[in-house]
Short mmCIF file of C-alpha atoms in Angstrom, two decimals:
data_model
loop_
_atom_site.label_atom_id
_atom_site.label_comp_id
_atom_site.label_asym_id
_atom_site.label_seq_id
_atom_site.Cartn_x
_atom_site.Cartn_y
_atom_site.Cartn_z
CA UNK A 4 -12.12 22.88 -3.54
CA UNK A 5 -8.82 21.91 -1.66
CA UNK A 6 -6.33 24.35 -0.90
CA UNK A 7 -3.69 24.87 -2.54
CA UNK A 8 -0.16 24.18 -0.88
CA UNK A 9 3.31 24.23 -1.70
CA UNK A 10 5.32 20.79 -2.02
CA UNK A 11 7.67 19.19 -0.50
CA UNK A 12 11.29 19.20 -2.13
CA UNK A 13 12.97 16.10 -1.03
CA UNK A 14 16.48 15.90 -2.49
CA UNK A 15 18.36 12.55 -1.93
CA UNK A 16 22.37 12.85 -1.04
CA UNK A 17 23.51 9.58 -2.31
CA UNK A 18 27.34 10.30 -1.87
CA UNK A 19 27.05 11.32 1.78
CA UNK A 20 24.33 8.56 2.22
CA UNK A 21 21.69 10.92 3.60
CA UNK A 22 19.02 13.24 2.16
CA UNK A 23 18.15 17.19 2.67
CA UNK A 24 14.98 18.77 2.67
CA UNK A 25 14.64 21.91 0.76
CA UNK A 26 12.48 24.63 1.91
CA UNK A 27 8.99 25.83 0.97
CA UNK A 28 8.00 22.49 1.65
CA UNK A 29 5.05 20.86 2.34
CA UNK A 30 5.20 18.73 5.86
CA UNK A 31 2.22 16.42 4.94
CA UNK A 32 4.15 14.71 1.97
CA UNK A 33 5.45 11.72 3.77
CA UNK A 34 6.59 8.91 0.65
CA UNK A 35 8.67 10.53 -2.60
CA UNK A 36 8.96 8.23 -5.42
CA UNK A 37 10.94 9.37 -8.52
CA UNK A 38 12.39 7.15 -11.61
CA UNK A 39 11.19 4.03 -10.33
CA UNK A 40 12.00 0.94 -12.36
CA UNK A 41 11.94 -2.76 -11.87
CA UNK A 42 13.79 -5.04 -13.83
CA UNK A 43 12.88 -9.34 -13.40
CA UNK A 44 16.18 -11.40 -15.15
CA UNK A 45 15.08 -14.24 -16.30
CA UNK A 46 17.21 -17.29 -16.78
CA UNK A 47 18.08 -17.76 -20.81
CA UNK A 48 15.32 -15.29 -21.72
CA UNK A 49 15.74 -11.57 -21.75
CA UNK A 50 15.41 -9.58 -18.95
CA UNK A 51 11.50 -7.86 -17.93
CA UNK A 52 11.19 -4.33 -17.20
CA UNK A 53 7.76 -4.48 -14.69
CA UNK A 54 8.11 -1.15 -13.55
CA UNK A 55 9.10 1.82 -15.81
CA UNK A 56 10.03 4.69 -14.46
CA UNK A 57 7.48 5.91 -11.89
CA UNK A 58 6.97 8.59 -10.22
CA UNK A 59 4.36 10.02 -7.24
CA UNK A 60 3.58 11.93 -3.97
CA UNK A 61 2.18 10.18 -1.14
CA UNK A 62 0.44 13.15 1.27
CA UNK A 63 -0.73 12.78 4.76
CA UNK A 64 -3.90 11.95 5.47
CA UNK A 65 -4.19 11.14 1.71
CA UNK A 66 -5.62 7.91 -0.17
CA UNK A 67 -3.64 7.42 -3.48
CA UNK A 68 -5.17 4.58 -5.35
CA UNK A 69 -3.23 2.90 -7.92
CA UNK A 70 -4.93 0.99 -10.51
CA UNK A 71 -4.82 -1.40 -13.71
CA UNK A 72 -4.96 -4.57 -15.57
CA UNK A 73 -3.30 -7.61 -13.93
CA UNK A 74 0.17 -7.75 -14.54
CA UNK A 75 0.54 -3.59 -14.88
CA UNK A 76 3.16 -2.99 -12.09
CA UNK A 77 0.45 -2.24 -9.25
CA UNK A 78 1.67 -5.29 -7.02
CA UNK A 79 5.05 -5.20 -7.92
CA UNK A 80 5.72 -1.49 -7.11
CA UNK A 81 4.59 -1.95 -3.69
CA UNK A 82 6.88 -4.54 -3.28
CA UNK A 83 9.72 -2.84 -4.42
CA UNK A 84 9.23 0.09 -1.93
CA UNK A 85 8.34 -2.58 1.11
CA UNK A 86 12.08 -3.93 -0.05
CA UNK A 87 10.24 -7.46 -0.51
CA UNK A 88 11.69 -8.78 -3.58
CA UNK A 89 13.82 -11.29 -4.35
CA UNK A 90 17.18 -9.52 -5.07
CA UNK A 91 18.12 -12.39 -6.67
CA UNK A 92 15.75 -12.38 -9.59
CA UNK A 93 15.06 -8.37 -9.30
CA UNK A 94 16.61 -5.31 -9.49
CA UNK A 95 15.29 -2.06 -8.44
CA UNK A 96 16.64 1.45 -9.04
CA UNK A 97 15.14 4.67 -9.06
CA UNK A 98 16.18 8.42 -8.48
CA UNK A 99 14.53 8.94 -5.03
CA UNK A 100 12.98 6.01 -2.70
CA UNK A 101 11.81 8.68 0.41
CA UNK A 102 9.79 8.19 3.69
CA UNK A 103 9.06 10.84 6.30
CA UNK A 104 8.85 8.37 9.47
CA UNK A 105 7.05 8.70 12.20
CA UNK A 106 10.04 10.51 13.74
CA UNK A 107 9.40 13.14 10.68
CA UNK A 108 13.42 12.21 9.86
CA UNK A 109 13.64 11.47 5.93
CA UNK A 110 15.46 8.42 4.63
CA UNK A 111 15.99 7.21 1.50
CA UNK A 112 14.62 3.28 1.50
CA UNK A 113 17.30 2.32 -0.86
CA UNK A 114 20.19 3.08 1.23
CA UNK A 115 18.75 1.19 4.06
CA UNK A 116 20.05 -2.08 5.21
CA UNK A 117 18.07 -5.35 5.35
CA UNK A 118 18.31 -4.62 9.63
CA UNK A 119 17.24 -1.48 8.99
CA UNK A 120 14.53 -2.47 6.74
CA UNK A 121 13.17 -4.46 9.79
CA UNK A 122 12.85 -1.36 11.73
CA UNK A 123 11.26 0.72 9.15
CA UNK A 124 8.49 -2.13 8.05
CA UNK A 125 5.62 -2.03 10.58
CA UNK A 126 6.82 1.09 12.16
CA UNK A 127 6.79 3.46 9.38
CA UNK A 128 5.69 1.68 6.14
CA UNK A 129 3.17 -1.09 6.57
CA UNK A 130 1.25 -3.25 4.01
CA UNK A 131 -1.75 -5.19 3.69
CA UNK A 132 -1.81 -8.37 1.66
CA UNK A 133 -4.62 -9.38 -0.68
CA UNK A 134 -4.91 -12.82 0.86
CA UNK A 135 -4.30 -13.04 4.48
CA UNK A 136 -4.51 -16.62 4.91
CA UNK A 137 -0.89 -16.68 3.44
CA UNK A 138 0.34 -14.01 4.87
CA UNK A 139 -0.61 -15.48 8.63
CA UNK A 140 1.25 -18.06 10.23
CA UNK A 141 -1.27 -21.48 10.58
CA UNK A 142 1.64 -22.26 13.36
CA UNK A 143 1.24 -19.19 15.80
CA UNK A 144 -2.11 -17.50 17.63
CA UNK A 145 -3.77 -14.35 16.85
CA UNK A 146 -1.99 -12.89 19.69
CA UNK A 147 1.53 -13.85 19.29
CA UNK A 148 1.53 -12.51 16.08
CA UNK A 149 0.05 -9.40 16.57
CA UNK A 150 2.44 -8.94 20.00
CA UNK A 151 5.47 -9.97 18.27
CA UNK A 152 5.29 -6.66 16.02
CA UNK A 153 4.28 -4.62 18.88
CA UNK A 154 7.49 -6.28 20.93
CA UNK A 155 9.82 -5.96 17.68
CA UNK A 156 8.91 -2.23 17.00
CA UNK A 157 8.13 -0.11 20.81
CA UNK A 158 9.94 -2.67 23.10
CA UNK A 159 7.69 -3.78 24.97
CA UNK A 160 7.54 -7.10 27.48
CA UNK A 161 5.66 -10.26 26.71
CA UNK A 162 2.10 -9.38 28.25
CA UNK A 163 2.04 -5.81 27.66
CA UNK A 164 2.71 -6.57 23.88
CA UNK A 165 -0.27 -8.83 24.25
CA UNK A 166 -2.76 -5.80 26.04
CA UNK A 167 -1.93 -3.82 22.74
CA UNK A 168 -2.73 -6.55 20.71
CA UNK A 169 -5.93 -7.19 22.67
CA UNK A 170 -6.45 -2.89 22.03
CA UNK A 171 -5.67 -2.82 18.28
CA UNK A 172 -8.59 -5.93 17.93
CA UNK A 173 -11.06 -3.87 19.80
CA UNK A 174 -9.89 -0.77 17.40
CA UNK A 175 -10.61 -2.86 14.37
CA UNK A 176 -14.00 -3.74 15.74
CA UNK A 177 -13.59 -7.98 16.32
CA UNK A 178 -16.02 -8.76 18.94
CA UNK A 179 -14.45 -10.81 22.10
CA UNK A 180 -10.92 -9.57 21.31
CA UNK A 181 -9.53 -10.88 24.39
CA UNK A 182 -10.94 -15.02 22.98
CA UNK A 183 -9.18 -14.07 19.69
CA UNK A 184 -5.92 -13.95 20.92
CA UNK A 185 -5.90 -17.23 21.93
CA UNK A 186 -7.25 -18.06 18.26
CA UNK A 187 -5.39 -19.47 15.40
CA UNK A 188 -5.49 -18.28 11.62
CA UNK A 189 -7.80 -21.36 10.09
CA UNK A 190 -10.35 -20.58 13.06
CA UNK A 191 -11.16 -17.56 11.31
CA UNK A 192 -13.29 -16.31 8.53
CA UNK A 193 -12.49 -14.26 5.86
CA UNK A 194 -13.41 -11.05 7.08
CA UNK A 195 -12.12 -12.12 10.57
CA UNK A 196 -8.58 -12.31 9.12
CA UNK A 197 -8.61 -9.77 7.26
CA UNK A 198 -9.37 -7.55 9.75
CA UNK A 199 -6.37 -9.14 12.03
CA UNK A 200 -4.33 -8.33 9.18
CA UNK A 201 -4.99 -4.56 9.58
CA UNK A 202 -4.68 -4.45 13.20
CA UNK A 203 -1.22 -6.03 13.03
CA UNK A 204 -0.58 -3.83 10.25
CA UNK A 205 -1.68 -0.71 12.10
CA UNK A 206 -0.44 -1.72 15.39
CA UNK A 207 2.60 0.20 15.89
CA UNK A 208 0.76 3.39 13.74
CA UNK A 209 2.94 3.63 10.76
CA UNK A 210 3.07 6.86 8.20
CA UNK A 211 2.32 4.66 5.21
CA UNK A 212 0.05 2.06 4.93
CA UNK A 213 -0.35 -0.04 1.76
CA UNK A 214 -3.09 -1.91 0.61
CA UNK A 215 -2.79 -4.56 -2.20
CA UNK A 216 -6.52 -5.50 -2.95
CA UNK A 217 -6.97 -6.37 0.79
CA UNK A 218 -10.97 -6.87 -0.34
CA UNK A 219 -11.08 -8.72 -3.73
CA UNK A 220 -11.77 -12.37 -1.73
CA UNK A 221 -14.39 -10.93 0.48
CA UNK A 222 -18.11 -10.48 0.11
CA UNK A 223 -19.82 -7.38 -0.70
CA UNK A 224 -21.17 -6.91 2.89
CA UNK A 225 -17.66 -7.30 4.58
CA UNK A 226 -15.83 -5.59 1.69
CA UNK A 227 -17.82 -2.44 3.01
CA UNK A 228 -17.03 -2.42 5.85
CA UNK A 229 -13.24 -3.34 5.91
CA UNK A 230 -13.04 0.18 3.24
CA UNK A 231 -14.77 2.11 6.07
CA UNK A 232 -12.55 0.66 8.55
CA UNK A 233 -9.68 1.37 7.09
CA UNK A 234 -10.97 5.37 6.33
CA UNK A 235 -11.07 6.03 10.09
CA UNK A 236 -8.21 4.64 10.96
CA UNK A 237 -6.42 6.35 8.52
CA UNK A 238 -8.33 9.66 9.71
CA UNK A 239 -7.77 8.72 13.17
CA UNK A 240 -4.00 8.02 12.73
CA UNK A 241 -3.16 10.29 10.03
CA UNK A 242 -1.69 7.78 7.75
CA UNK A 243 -0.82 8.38 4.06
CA UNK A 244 -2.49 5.08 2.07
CA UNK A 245 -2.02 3.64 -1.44
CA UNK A 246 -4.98 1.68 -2.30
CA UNK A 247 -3.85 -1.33 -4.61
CA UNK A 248 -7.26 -2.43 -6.85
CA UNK A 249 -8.95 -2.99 -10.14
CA UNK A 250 -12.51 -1.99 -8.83
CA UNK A 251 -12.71 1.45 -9.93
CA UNK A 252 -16.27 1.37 -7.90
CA UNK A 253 -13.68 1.17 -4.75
CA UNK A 254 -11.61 4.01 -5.90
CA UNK A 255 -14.60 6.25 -6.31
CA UNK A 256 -15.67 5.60 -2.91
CA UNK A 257 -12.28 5.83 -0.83
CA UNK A 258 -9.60 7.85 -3.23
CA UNK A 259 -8.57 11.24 -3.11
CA UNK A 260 -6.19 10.42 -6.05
CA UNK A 261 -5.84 8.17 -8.72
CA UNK A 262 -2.66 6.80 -10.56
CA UNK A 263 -3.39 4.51 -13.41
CA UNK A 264 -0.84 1.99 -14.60
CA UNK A 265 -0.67 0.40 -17.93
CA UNK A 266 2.03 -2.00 -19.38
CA UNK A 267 4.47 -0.87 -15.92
CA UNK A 268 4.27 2.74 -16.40
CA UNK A 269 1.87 5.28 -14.65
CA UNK A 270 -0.08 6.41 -18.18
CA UNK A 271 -2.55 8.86 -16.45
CA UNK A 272 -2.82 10.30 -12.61
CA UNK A 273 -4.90 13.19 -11.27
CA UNK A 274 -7.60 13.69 -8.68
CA UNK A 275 -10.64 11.04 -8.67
CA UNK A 276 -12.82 13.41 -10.09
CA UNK A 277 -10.52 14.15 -12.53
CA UNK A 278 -10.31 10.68 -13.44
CA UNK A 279 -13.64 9.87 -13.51
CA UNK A 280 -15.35 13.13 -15.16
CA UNK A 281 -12.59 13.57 -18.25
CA UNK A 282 -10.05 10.63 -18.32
CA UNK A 283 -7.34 11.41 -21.10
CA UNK A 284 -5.56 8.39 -22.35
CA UNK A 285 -6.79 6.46 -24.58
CA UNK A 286 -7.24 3.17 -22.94
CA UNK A 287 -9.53 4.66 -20.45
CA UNK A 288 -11.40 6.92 -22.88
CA UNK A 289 -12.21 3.61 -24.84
CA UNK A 290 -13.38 1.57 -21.93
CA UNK A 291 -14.80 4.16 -19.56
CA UNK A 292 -18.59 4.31 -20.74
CA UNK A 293 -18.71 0.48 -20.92
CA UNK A 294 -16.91 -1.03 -18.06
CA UNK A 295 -16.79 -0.22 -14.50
CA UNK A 296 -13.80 -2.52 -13.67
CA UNK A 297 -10.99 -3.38 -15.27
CA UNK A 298 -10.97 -7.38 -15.92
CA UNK A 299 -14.72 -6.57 -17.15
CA UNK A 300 -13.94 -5.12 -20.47
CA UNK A 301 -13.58 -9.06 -23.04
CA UNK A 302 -17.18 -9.70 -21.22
CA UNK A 303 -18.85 -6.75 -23.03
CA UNK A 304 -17.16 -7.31 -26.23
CA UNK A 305 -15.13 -3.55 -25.71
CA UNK A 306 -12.79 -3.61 -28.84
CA UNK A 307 -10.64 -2.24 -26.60
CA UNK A 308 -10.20 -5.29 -24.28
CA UNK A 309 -7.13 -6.55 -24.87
CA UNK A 310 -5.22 -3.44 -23.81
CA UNK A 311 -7.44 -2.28 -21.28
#
């Protein structure tokens, strides 16, 4: 059984444009979310509330996986704390947005400017995409992407950016790291690219790392070992993750939490055994003993399949 420790109190000073930190506190918390909502305006239609006031503790070290249906929120709350939607369309508010950086100084992410955004993003908070193909440039090599990160975030010269990149492909295990630099995107597999995606996302160590079903297009074979990369990483860098999926056979392997999302708000969280052993809302009580996955439910006929 895990110890017990006290919590961190983070309390955000919106007048003064700073935050505090209270005492008895707990170090290892390093992302606060409180009251988070999400609101899409749609032209001539009325407005869509995505994400209902949500709340959670990211720890260090810790895997928080977040899970549900498609269309729940999961994809759409990492976005709103990466500051990656359209402002346009969206609006985001919420009680408390806060990051411990790697500097251990708190910040509130709403407060932050879109230059300071740029600073915190691959430094601090970093995030994983589901499909790296798009997320890549076709245009640039392996290299230059991974470098321009590593130039943008520790200020580092052309060629030295290029020997971390070269370092962060032999951490992530791609064989002949120093030919993959020269490499573009489309020269790539699947697993290949995905695993460039995590060394450019890890490359400048952040606290946070988040990652929105970085697996689902991949084999079983590489989806294995992609999970297990990412678990010594995090161990080796001490990274708080949140662990974006629908297979809950993922979450039992790699969480240490679990926070369930339903309809854009969080209807059940806890610890994965927790979750697993005695779930308590409805939805999962209903579809537990059939279905190992949500999206899985309609096949087996579960009358509870069209809210699950």
């Amino acid at each position: 059984m895990r110890a017990i420790r006290p919590r961190l109190v983070f309390i955000a000073n919106k007048r003064k444009g700073r935050c505090r930190i209270v005492k008895k506190s707990d170090a290892d918390d390093v992302l606060q979310v409180r009251g988070l909502n999400v609101v899409f305006n749609q032209q001539q239609q009325q407005a869509f509330s995505a994400v209902r006031d949500l709340s959670f503790t990211l720890r260090r070290g810790e895997t928080l996986a977040i899970v549900g249906e498609s269309g729940s929120g999961k994809s759409v709350t990492s976005l709103a704390l990466m500051r990656l939607l359209d402002q346009a369309v969206s609006e985001v508010r919420s009680d408390a947005l806060l990051l411990r950086r790697r500097s251990r100084q708190v910040i509130e992410l709403s407060e932050q400017s879109e230059t300071e955004m740029r600073g915190v993003r691959g430094a601090d908070m970093a995030m994983i995409f589901q499909e790296p193909m798009t997320s890549l440039n076709p245009v640039f090599t392996i290299g230059e992407q991974i470098a321009e990160s590593i130039r943008l975030h520790q200020g580092l010269k052309h060629d030295e950016a290029l020997r971390e990149a070269k370092k962060m492909l032999d951490q992530v295990r791609i064989p002949e790291a120093e030919a993959m630099l020269s490499r573009y995107p489309h020269q790539l597999s699947g697993g290949m690219r995905q695993r460039v995606m995590i060394a450019m996302a890890l490359s400048c160590r952040p606290a946070v790392l988040i990652a929105d079903e970085p697996t689902t297009a991949l084999d079983v074979t590489i989806q294995a070992q992609i999970l297990q990369l990412i678990a010594v990483l995090q161990k080796e860098m001490a990274m708080g993750v949140i662990f974006i999926t629908h297979d809950m056979g993922v979450v039992a392997d790699i969480a240490d939490r679990v926070l369930v999302m339903y309809r854009g708000e969080a209807v059940e969280t806890g610890s994965v055994e927790e979750i697993f052993r005695a779930p308590k809302h409805r939805i999962l009580r209903r579809c537990w003993p059939r279905c190992r996955g949500w999206g899985q439910c309609a096949a087996l006929h579960c009358r509870a399949a069209s809210r699950c």
